[in-house]
CSV table of C-alpha atoms in Angstrom, one decimal:
chain,number,residue,atom,x,y,z
A,1,MET,CA,137.2,110.4,40.6
A,2,ASP,CA,136.3,109.1,37.2
A,3,GLY,CA,132.7,108.8,35.9
A,4,GLU,CA,132.3,105.2,36.6
A,5,GLY,CA,133.5,105.6,40.2
A,6,TYR,CA,131.0,108.4,40.6
A,7,THR,CA,128.1,106.4,39.3
A,8,HIS,CA,129.1,103.5,41.5
A,9,HIS,CA,129.2,105.9,44.5
A,10,ILE,CA,125.7,107.2,43.7
A,11,SER,CA,124.4,103.7,43.3
A,12,ARG,CA,125.9,102.5,46.5
A,13,GLN,CA,124.5,105.4,48.4
A,14,PHE,CA,121.1,104.8,46.8
A,15,ASN,CA,121.3,101.1,47.9
A,16,GLN,CA,122.1,102.2,51.4
A,17,GLU,CA,119.1,104.5,51.4
A,18,LEU,CA,116.8,101.7,50.2
A,19,GLU,CA,118.3,99.3,52.8
A,20,ALA,CA,117.8,101.9,55.5
A,21,VAL,CA,114.1,102.4,54.8
A,22,ARG,CA,113.6,98.6,54.5
A,23,THR,CA,115.3,98.1,57.9
A,24,LYS,CA,113.2,100.8,59.4
A,25,THR,CA,110.0,99.1,58.1
A,26,LEU,CA,111.1,95.8,59.7
A,27,GLU,CA,111.9,97.6,62.9
A,28,MET,CA,108.4,99.2,62.9
A,29,GLY,CA,107.0,95.7,62.2
A,30,GLY,CA,108.8,94.2,65.2
A,31,MET,CA,107.4,97.0,67.4
A,32,VAL,CA,103.8,96.3,66.2
A,33,GLU,CA,104.3,92.5,66.8
A,34,GLN,CA,105.1,93.3,70.4
A,35,GLN,CA,102.1,95.7,70.6
A,36,VAL,CA,99.8,92.8,69.4
A,37,ARG,CA,101.2,90.4,72.0
A,38,ASP,CA,100.8,93.0,74.8
A,39,ALA,CA,97.3,94.0,73.7
A,40,VAL,CA,96.1,90.4,73.8
A,41,GLU,CA,97.9,89.8,77.0
A,42,SER,CA,96.4,92.9,78.6
A,43,VAL,CA,92.9,91.6,77.9
A,44,LEU,CA,93.6,88.0,79.1
A,45,SER,CA,95.2,89.3,82.3
A,46,LEU,CA,92.8,92.2,82.6
A,47,ASP,CA,95.8,94.4,83.1
A,48,SER,CA,94.7,98.0,82.5
A,49,GLN,CA,98.3,99.3,83.1
A,50,LYS,CA,99.5,97.2,80.2
A,51,ALA,CA,96.5,98.3,78.1
A,52,ASP,CA,97.4,101.9,78.7
A,53,ASP,CA,101.0,101.2,77.7
A,54,VAL,CA,99.8,99.7,74.4
A,55,ARG,CA,97.6,102.7,73.7
A,56,SER,CA,100.3,105.2,74.5
A,57,LYS,CA,102.7,103.5,72.1
A,58,ASP,CA,100.3,104.0,69.2
A,59,HIS,CA,101.8,107.5,68.8
A,60,ASP,CA,105.3,106.1,68.2
A,61,ILE,CA,104.0,103.8,65.5
A,62,ASN,CA,102.2,106.6,63.7
A,63,HIS,CA,105.4,108.6,63.9
A,64,PHE,CA,107.3,105.7,62.3
A,65,GLN,CA,104.8,105.6,59.4
A,66,THR,CA,105.3,109.3,58.8
A,67,VAL,CA,109.1,109.0,58.8
A,68,VAL,CA,109.1,106.0,56.5
A,69,ASP,CA,106.6,107.7,54.1
A,70,GLU,CA,108.7,110.9,54.0
A,71,GLU,CA,111.8,108.9,53.2
A,72,CYS,CA,110.0,107.0,50.4
A,73,GLU,CA,108.8,110.2,48.9
A,74,ARG,CA,112.3,111.7,49.1
A,75,ILE,CA,113.7,108.7,47.4
A,76,LEU,CA,111.1,108.9,44.6
A,77,ALA,CA,111.7,112.6,44.1
A,78,LEU,CA,115.5,112.6,44.2
A,79,ARG,CA,116.5,109.1,43.0
A,80,GLN,CA,113.6,108.5,40.5
A,81,PRO,CA,113.9,104.7,40.9
A,82,THR,CA,112.6,102.4,38.2
A,83,ALA,CA,111.8,98.7,37.9
A,84,SER,CA,112.4,96.7,41.1
A,85,ASP,CA,113.7,99.7,43.1
A,86,LEU,CA,110.5,101.5,42.3
A,87,ARG,CA,108.4,98.5,43.3
A,88,LEU,CA,110.4,98.3,46.6
A,89,VAL,CA,109.6,101.9,47.5
A,90,LEU,CA,105.9,101.6,46.6
A,91,ALA,CA,105.6,98.2,48.4
A,92,ILE,CA,107.2,99.7,51.5
A,93,SER,CA,104.8,102.6,51.5
A,94,LYS,CA,101.8,100.2,51.4
A,95,ILE,CA,103.4,97.8,54.0
A,96,VAL,CA,103.9,100.5,56.6
A,97,SER,CA,100.3,101.6,56.1
A,98,ASP,CA,99.2,98.0,57.0
A,99,ILE,CA,101.6,97.8,59.9
A,100,GLU,CA,100.2,101.1,61.2
A,101,ARG,CA,96.6,99.7,60.9
A,102,ILE,CA,97.6,96.6,62.9
A,103,GLY,CA,98.9,99.0,65.6
A,104,ASP,CA,95.5,100.8,65.5
A,105,GLU,CA,93.7,97.5,66.0
A,106,ALA,CA,96.0,96.5,68.9
A,107,SER,CA,95.0,99.8,70.6
A,108,LYS,CA,91.4,98.9,70.1
A,109,VAL,CA,91.9,95.5,71.6
A,110,ALA,CA,93.6,97.1,74.6
A,111,SER,CA,90.7,99.5,75.0
A,112,GLN,CA,88.3,96.6,75.7
A,113,VAL,CA,90.1,95.9,79.0
A,114,ILE,CA,88.3,98.7,80.9
A,115,GLY,CA,84.8,97.3,80.3
A,116,LEU,CA,86.0,93.8,81.0
A,117,ARG,CA,87.7,94.4,84.4
A,118,ASP,CA,84.4,95.0,86.1
A,119,GLU,CA,83.7,91.3,86.2
A,120,VAL,CA,87.0,89.6,86.8
A,121,SER,CA,85.5,86.2,87.3
A,122,GLU,CA,83.6,86.2,84.0
A,123,LYS,CA,86.1,85.0,81.4
A,124,ARG,CA,83.9,83.5,78.6
A,125,GLY,CA,85.4,84.2,75.2
A,126,PHE,CA,88.9,84.5,76.6
A,127,VAL,CA,90.0,81.1,75.2
A,128,GLU,CA,88.9,82.3,71.8
A,129,ILE,CA,90.8,85.6,72.2
A,130,ARG,CA,94.0,83.8,73.3
A,131,HIS,CA,93.7,81.3,70.4
A,132,LEU,CA,92.9,83.8,67.6
A,133,GLY,CA,95.5,86.3,69.0
A,134,ALA,CA,98.3,83.6,68.9
A,135,HIS,CA,97.3,82.6,65.4
A,136,VAL,CA,97.2,86.1,64.0
A,137,GLY,CA,100.4,87.1,65.9
A,138,GLN,CA,102.1,84.2,64.0
A,139,MET,CA,100.6,85.5,60.7
A,140,ILE,CA,101.9,89.0,61.2
A,141,HIS,CA,105.4,87.5,62.0
A,142,ASP,CA,105.3,85.4,58.9
A,143,ALA,CA,104.1,88.2,56.7
A,144,LEU,CA,107.0,90.4,57.9
A,145,ASP,CA,109.4,87.5,57.4
A,146,ALA,CA,108.1,87.1,53.9
A,147,PHE,CA,108.9,90.7,53.3
A,148,ALA,CA,112.4,90.5,54.9
A,149,ARG,CA,113.3,87.5,52.8
A,150,MET,CA,111.4,88.4,49.7
A,151,ASP,CA,109.7,85.0,49.9
A,152,THR,CA,106.5,84.6,47.9
A,153,ASP,CA,106.0,81.0,49.1
A,154,GLN,CA,105.8,82.3,52.7
A,155,ALA,CA,103.4,85.0,51.4
A,156,ILE,CA,101.1,82.4,49.9
A,157,ARG,CA,101.1,80.5,53.3
A,158,VAL,CA,100.1,83.7,55.0
A,159,ALA,CA,97.2,84.1,52.6
A,160,TYR,CA,96.0,80.6,53.3
A,161,GLU,CA,96.3,81.1,57.1
A,162,ASP,CA,94.0,84.1,56.7
A,163,ASN,CA,91.3,81.8,55.5
A,164,LYS,CA,91.7,79.7,58.7
A,165,VAL,CA,91.6,82.8,60.9
A,166,ASP,CA,88.4,84.0,59.2
A,167,SER,CA,86.7,80.7,59.9
A,168,GLU,CA,88.0,80.6,63.5
A,169,TYR,CA,86.7,84.1,63.9
A,170,ALA,CA,83.3,83.2,62.5
A,171,ASN,CA,83.0,80.3,64.9
A,172,ALA,CA,84.0,82.3,67.9
A,173,LEU,CA,81.5,85.0,66.9
A,174,LYS,CA,78.7,82.5,66.5
A,175,ASP,CA,79.4,81.2,70.1
A,176,MET,CA,79.4,84.7,71.5
A,177,ILE,CA,76.1,85.7,69.8
A,178,SER,CA,74.6,82.5,71.1
A,179,ILE,CA,75.6,83.5,74.6
A,180,ILE,CA,74.0,86.9,74.2
A,181,SER,CA,70.9,85.4,72.7
A,182,ASN,CA,70.4,83.1,75.7
A,183,GLU,CA,71.1,85.5,78.5
A,184,ALA,CA,70.7,89.3,78.1
A,185,GLU,CA,72.6,90.0,81.3
A,186,GLY,CA,76.3,90.7,80.5
A,187,ALA,CA,75.6,91.3,76.8
A,188,ASP,CA,77.7,94.5,76.9
A,189,ARG,CA,80.6,92.5,78.3
A,190,ILE,CA,80.3,89.8,75.5
A,191,LEU,CA,80.2,92.7,73.0
A,192,LYS,CA,83.6,93.8,74.3
A,193,VAL,CA,84.9,90.3,73.7
A,194,ILE,CA,83.4,90.5,70.2
A,195,TRP,CA,85.1,93.8,69.5
A,196,ALA,CA,88.4,92.3,70.6
A,197,LEU,CA,88.0,89.3,68.4
A,198,ARG,CA,87.0,91.4,65.4
A,199,SER,CA,90.0,93.7,65.8
A,200,ILE,CA,92.3,90.6,65.9
A,201,GLU,CA,90.6,89.2,62.8
A,202,ARG,CA,91.3,92.5,61.0
A,203,MET,CA,94.9,92.3,62.0
A,204,GLY,CA,95.0,89.0,60.0
A,205,ASP,CA,93.6,90.8,57.0
A,206,HIS,CA,96.4,93.3,57.2
A,207,ALA,CA,99.0,90.6,57.5
A,208,LYS,CA,97.5,89.1,54.3
A,209,ASN,CA,97.8,92.5,52.7
A,210,ILE,CA,101.5,92.7,53.6
A,211,ALA,CA,101.9,89.2,52.0
A,212,GLU,CA,100.2,90.5,48.9
A,213,HIS,CA,102.6,93.5,48.8
A,214,VAL,CA,105.5,91.1,49.0
A,215,VAL,CA,104.2,89.2,45.9
A,216,TYR,CA,103.9,92.6,44.1
A,217,LEU,CA,107.4,93.4,45.2
A,218,VAL,CA,109.0,90.2,44.1
A,219,LYS,CA,106.9,89.3,41.1
A,220,GLY,CA,105.3,92.6,40.0
A,221,LEU,CA,101.9,90.9,40.3
A,222,ASP,CA,98.8,92.6,41.9
A,223,VAL,CA,97.1,89.8,43.9
A,224,ARG,CA,95.2,92.1,46.2
A,225,HIS,CA,91.7,91.0,45.2
A,226,VAL,CA,92.1,87.3,44.7
A,227,ASP,CA,91.9,84.4,47.2
A,228,ALA,CA,94.9,82.3,48.4
A,229,THR,CA,94.5,79.6,45.7
A,230,GLU,CA,94.3,82.1,42.9
A,231,MET,CA,97.3,83.9,44.4
A,232,ALA,CA,99.4,80.7,44.4
A,233,ASP,CA,98.2,79.9,40.8
A,234,ARG,CA,99.2,83.3,39.4
A,235,ILE,CA,102.6,83.2,41.1
A,236,ASN,CA,103.3,79.7,39.8
A,237,LYS,CA,102.3,80.7,36.3
A,238,ASN,CA,104.5,83.8,36.4
B,1,MET,CA,109.8,119.8,15.3
B,2,ASP,CA,112.2,121.9,17.3
B,3,GLY,CA,113.4,120.9,20.8
B,4,GLU,CA,111.1,123.3,22.6
B,5,GLY,CA,108.1,121.9,20.7
B,6,TYR,CA,109.1,118.4,21.6
B,7,THR,CA,109.4,119.2,25.3
B,8,HIS,CA,106.0,121.0,25.2
B,9,HIS,CA,104.5,117.9,23.5
B,10,ILE,CA,105.9,115.6,26.1
B,11,SER,CA,104.7,117.8,28.9
B,12,ARG,CA,101.3,118.1,27.4
B,13,GLN,CA,101.0,114.4,27.0
B,14,PHE,CA,102.2,113.9,30.6
B,15,ASN,CA,99.5,116.4,31.8
B,16,GLN,CA,96.9,114.5,29.9
B,17,GLU,CA,98.0,111.3,31.6
B,18,LEU,CA,97.8,112.9,35.0
B,19,GLU,CA,94.4,114.3,34.2
B,20,ALA,CA,93.2,111.0,32.9
B,21,VAL,CA,94.2,109.1,36.1
B,22,ARG,CA,92.7,111.9,38.2
B,23,THR,CA,89.4,111.7,36.3
B,24,LYS,CA,89.3,107.9,36.7
B,25,THR,CA,89.7,108.3,40.4
B,26,LEU,CA,86.8,110.7,40.6
B,27,GLU,CA,84.8,108.3,38.4
B,28,MET,CA,85.6,105.5,40.8
B,29,GLY,CA,84.6,107.8,43.7
B,30,GLY,CA,81.2,108.5,42.1
B,31,MET,CA,80.6,104.8,41.7
B,32,VAL,CA,81.4,104.1,45.3
B,33,GLU,CA,79.1,107.0,46.4
B,34,GLN,CA,76.3,105.2,44.6
B,35,GLN,CA,77.3,101.9,46.3
B,36,VAL,CA,77.0,103.5,49.7
B,37,ARG,CA,73.6,105.0,48.9
B,38,ASP,CA,72.4,101.6,47.6
B,39,ALA,CA,73.8,99.6,50.5
B,40,VAL,CA,72.1,101.8,53.1
B,41,GLU,CA,68.8,101.8,51.0
B,42,SER,CA,69.0,98.0,50.7
B,43,VAL,CA,69.0,97.6,54.5
B,44,LEU,CA,66.3,100.2,55.1
B,45,SER,CA,64.0,98.6,52.5
B,46,LEU,CA,65.2,95.0,53.4
B,47,ASP,CA,65.7,94.6,49.6
B,48,SER,CA,68.0,91.6,49.2
B,49,GLN,CA,68.1,92.0,45.4
B,50,LYS,CA,69.5,95.5,45.8
B,51,ALA,CA,71.9,94.1,48.4
B,52,ASP,CA,73.1,91.4,45.9
B,53,ASP,CA,73.7,94.2,43.3
B,54,VAL,CA,75.8,96.1,45.7
B,55,ARG,CA,77.9,93.1,46.6
B,56,SER,CA,78.4,92.1,42.9
B,57,LYS,CA,79.7,95.6,42.0
B,58,ASP,CA,82.5,95.3,44.5
B,59,HIS,CA,84.4,93.4,41.8
B,60,ASP,CA,84.2,96.4,39.5
B,61,ILE,CA,85.6,98.7,42.2
B,62,ASN,CA,88.5,96.4,42.9
B,63,HIS,CA,89.3,96.4,39.2
B,64,PHE,CA,89.2,100.2,39.2
B,65,GLN,CA,91.8,100.3,42.0
B,66,THR,CA,94.1,97.9,40.1
B,67,VAL,CA,93.8,99.9,36.9
B,68,VAL,CA,94.5,103.3,38.6
B,69,ASP,CA,97.4,101.8,40.6
B,70,GLU,CA,99.0,100.4,37.5
B,71,GLU,CA,98.6,103.7,35.7
B,72,CYS,CA,100.2,105.5,38.7
B,73,GLU,CA,103.1,103.1,38.7
B,74,ARG,CA,103.6,103.5,35.0
B,75,ILE,CA,103.7,107.3,35.4
B,76,LEU,CA,106.2,107.0,38.2
B,77,ALA,CA,108.4,104.7,36.2
B,78,LEU,CA,108.3,106.4,32.8
B,79,ARG,CA,107.7,110.1,33.7
B,80,GLN,CA,109.6,110.2,37.0
B,81,PRO,CA,107.5,113.1,38.3
B,82,THR,CA,108.8,115.4,41.0
B,83,ALA,CA,107.3,118.0,43.3
B,84,SER,CA,103.6,118.6,42.9
B,85,ASP,CA,103.2,116.0,40.1
B,86,LEU,CA,104.8,113.3,42.3
B,87,ARG,CA,102.5,114.3,45.2
B,88,LEU,CA,99.5,114.0,42.9
B,89,VAL,CA,100.4,110.5,41.9
B,90,LEU,CA,101.1,109.4,45.4
B,91,ALA,CA,97.9,111.0,46.8
B,92,ILE,CA,95.8,109.3,44.1
B,93,SER,CA,97.2,105.9,45.0
B,94,LYS,CA,96.2,106.5,48.6
B,95,ILE,CA,92.8,107.9,47.7
B,96,VAL,CA,91.8,105.0,45.5
B,97,SER,CA,92.8,102.7,48.4
B,98,ASP,CA,90.4,104.5,50.7
B,99,ILE,CA,87.7,104.5,48.0
B,100,GLU,CA,88.1,100.8,47.6
B,101,ARG,CA,87.8,100.3,51.4
B,102,ILE,CA,84.6,102.3,51.4
B,103,GLY,CA,83.3,100.0,48.7
B,104,ASP,CA,84.2,97.0,50.9
B,105,GLU,CA,82.3,98.5,53.8
B,106,ALA,CA,79.3,99.1,51.5
B,107,SER,CA,79.3,95.4,50.7
B,108,LYS,CA,79.4,94.6,54.4
B,109,VAL,CA,76.4,96.8,55.1
B,110,ALA,CA,74.5,95.1,52.2
B,111,SER,CA,75.4,91.7,53.7
B,112,GLN,CA,73.4,92.5,56.8
B,113,VAL,CA,70.1,92.5,54.8
B,114,ILE,CA,69.9,88.7,54.8
B,115,GLY,CA,69.7,88.4,58.6
B,116,LEU,CA,67.4,91.4,58.9
B,117,ARG,CA,64.8,90.2,56.4
B,118,ASP,CA,63.6,87.5,58.8
B,119,GLU,CA,61.7,90.0,61.0
B,120,VAL,CA,60.4,92.6,58.7
B,121,SER,CA,58.3,94.3,61.3
B,122,GLU,CA,61.2,94.8,63.6
B,123,LYS,CA,62.9,98.0,62.6
B,124,ARG,CA,64.7,99.3,65.6
B,125,GLY,CA,68.0,100.9,64.8
B,126,PHE,CA,66.8,101.8,61.3
B,127,VAL,CA,66.5,105.5,62.0
B,128,GLU,CA,70.1,105.5,63.2
B,129,ILE,CA,71.3,103.7,60.0
B,130,ARG,CA,69.4,106.2,57.8
B,131,HIS,CA,70.8,109.1,59.7
B,132,LEU,CA,74.4,108.0,59.9
B,133,GLY,CA,74.3,106.7,56.3
B,134,ALA,CA,73.1,110.1,55.1
B,135,HIS,CA,75.7,112.0,57.1
B,136,VAL,CA,78.6,109.7,56.0
B,137,GLY,CA,77.4,109.8,52.4
B,138,GLN,CA,77.7,113.6,52.5
B,139,MET,CA,81.2,113.3,54.0
B,140,ILE,CA,82.3,111.0,51.2
B,141,HIS,CA,80.9,113.4,48.6
B,142,ASP,CA,82.6,116.4,50.2
B,143,ALA,CA,86.0,114.5,50.5
B,144,LEU,CA,85.9,113.7,46.8
B,145,ASP,CA,84.9,117.2,46.1
B,146,ALA,CA,87.8,118.5,48.1
B,147,PHE,CA,90.0,116.3,46.0
B,148,ALA,CA,88.4,117.4,42.7
B,149,ARG,CA,88.8,121.1,43.6
B,150,MET,CA,92.1,120.8,45.6
B,151,ASP,CA,90.3,122.5,48.4
B,152,THR,CA,91.9,122.2,51.8
B,153,ASP,CA,89.1,124.2,53.5
B,154,GLN,CA,86.7,121.6,52.4
B,155,ALA,CA,89.1,118.9,53.6
B,156,ILE,CA,89.2,120.5,57.1
B,157,ARG,CA,85.4,120.5,57.2
B,158,VAL,CA,85.3,116.8,56.4
B,159,ALA,CA,87.7,116.1,59.3
B,160,TYR,CA,85.4,118.0,61.6
B,161,GLU,CA,82.4,116.1,60.3
B,162,ASP,CA,84.1,112.9,61.2
B,163,ASN,CA,84.1,113.9,64.9
B,164,LYS,CA,80.3,114.4,64.7
B,165,VAL,CA,79.9,111.0,63.0
B,166,ASP,CA,82.0,109.3,65.6
B,167,SER,CA,79.8,110.7,68.4
B,168,GLU,CA,76.6,109.9,66.5
B,169,TYR,CA,77.9,106.4,66.1
B,170,ALA,CA,78.8,106.1,69.8
B,171,ASN,CA,75.3,107.2,70.8
B,172,ALA,CA,73.6,104.8,68.4
B,173,LEU,CA,75.8,102.0,69.6
B,174,LYS,CA,74.9,102.7,73.3
B,175,ASP,CA,71.2,102.6,72.4
B,176,MET,CA,71.6,99.2,70.6
B,177,ILE,CA,73.6,97.7,73.5
B,178,SER,CA,71.0,98.9,76.0
B,179,ILE,CA,68.4,97.1,73.9
B,180,ILE,CA,70.4,93.9,73.9
B,181,SER,CA,71.0,94.2,77.6
B,182,ASN,CA,67.3,94.5,78.4
B,183,GLU,CA,66.0,91.7,76.1
B,184,ALA,CA,68.1,88.8,75.0
B,185,GLU,CA,65.6,87.8,72.3
B,186,GLY,CA,66.6,89.4,68.9
B,187,ALA,CA,70.1,90.1,70.0
B,188,ASP,CA,71.5,88.6,66.8
B,189,ARG,CA,69.3,91.0,64.8
B,190,ILE,CA,70.5,94.0,66.8
B,191,LEU,CA,74.0,92.9,66.2
B,192,LYS,CA,73.4,93.1,62.5
B,193,VAL,CA,72.3,96.6,62.9
B,194,ILE,CA,75.5,97.3,65.0
B,195,TRP,CA,77.7,95.8,62.2
B,196,ALA,CA,75.9,98.0,59.7
B,197,LEU,CA,76.4,101.1,61.8
B,198,ARG,CA,80.1,100.2,62.4
B,199,SER,CA,80.7,99.8,58.7
B,200,ILE,CA,79.1,103.2,58.0
B,201,GLU,CA,81.2,104.8,60.7
B,202,ARG,CA,84.4,103.3,59.1
B,203,MET,CA,83.4,104.8,55.8
B,204,GLY,CA,83.5,108.2,57.6
B,205,ASP,CA,87.1,107.4,58.7
B,206,HIS,CA,88.0,106.7,55.1
B,207,ALA,CA,86.4,109.9,53.9
B,208,LYS,CA,88.5,111.7,56.5
B,209,ASN,CA,91.6,109.9,55.1
B,210,ILE,CA,90.8,111.2,51.6
B,211,ALA,CA,90.5,114.7,53.1
B,212,GLU,CA,94.0,114.2,54.6
B,213,HIS,CA,95.4,113.1,51.3
B,214,VAL,CA,94.0,116.3,49.7
B,215,VAL,CA,95.9,118.3,52.3
B,216,TYR,CA,99.1,116.4,51.5
B,217,LEU,CA,98.5,117.0,47.8
B,218,VAL,CA,97.9,120.7,48.1
B,219,LYS,CA,100.1,121.7,51.0
B,220,GLY,CA,102.6,118.8,51.2
B,221,LEU,CA,101.7,118.3,54.8
B,222,ASP,CA,101.2,114.9,56.5
B,223,VAL,CA,98.1,115.4,58.7
B,224,ARG,CA,97.1,111.8,59.0
B,225,HIS,CA,97.6,111.4,62.7
B,226,VAL,CA,96.2,114.7,64.0
B,227,ASP,CA,92.7,115.8,64.9
B,228,ALA,CA,90.6,118.2,62.9
B,229,THR,CA,91.6,121.3,64.9
B,230,GLU,CA,95.4,120.5,64.7
B,231,MET,CA,94.9,119.9,61.0
B,232,ALA,CA,93.3,123.3,60.5
B,233,ASP,CA,96.1,124.9,62.6
B,234,ARG,CA,98.9,123.3,60.6
B,235,ILE,CA,97.3,124.3,57.3
B,236,ASN,CA,96.8,127.9,58.4
B,237,LYS,CA,100.4,128.2,59.6
B,238,ASN,CA,101.7,126.8,56.3
């Protein structure tokens, strides 16, 4: 084998390694998307069996993160990537961290089922959970899609959606607090609803984080501490 | 200059770069420690000026994270560190992320002052905030100290303290919910206290994360998804 062939071989193997870790990240993302759907559904249907399933799968997601991180570290140590390859590895490490945190929040949502089952007839706040859950579920899907397709326009849309989710959450929270303020009885139950809403809202933040990592990956820009409009501006100027 | 001298020079410069980024991380940590103290103090003294100061400094902390991350990326691209140097760079990148999130939570704690000032005489829950705030403040200090001294024993102690903080938080939360359940009036105020307590509790989680990154840094072990006892076991077996 001549020198060029060898280099080509190394390079191809390296690309396969990068592709494998990228695929695994998307696989983990798909798993967490399902977790989020199941967690919201477990609350809406007061299904404690489904809630237990969600919580038991958290372990698998944690394991996924460990495996992907180890692979990223191995690539950094042995392949010493630079430029866009380095950015891909660093972005993946951050993306799996956000995916893992979305999984944590899904478990927290599922945990609320226990306290809610006591009063099956009382379903105030459920419309809000369903609505916010669907919205954030879509955001997570879009953020992962932006990563899969290296699409910064999609990333910008996710950042804008997070603003809408934040305001939907704020409105829902206001309604729940007004319920508590008017009738003390059942306050602990409404708090469960509030915890669920809050966890769902945080998932939206993590979806936005993933979108920001995509921008870093594709454009090399750090847009973590700017709002959606500023993010769009910086990308367009770049 | 002979070859050996050159290598030595490169190596010395590299060490200086690593030391500089490590020092900057500790500096950022010290800044956030102060933020946490000020945030808790602003609530306890209902000082909205101090609360504004805390929130305005969040920008500086975000900037710190950006700078440290850029420096880490530069080191990875140009120096292509391996083994313990690589671990140091990766651990620092994760540690600054947790420090930044502690800063976010400090801002959230400070944000509760506005709603609490309305009823100056009503200070239920303040003892709990003071107590949990002091405990978590110490945890953050100890986690940063574990990082500064590469001390895994200190890291283990931080992980154990997080268990205590979690249970203190659970007790405080139970008391607050019982207040809401017995008297609807002032529920919105008690919720502010609950948000503050919850943010402080999350700071403790981040302090534990920092401790886990220290273990990774010193021992090369990923102990992110295990409890304090398991963490101690794995370190001792290693």
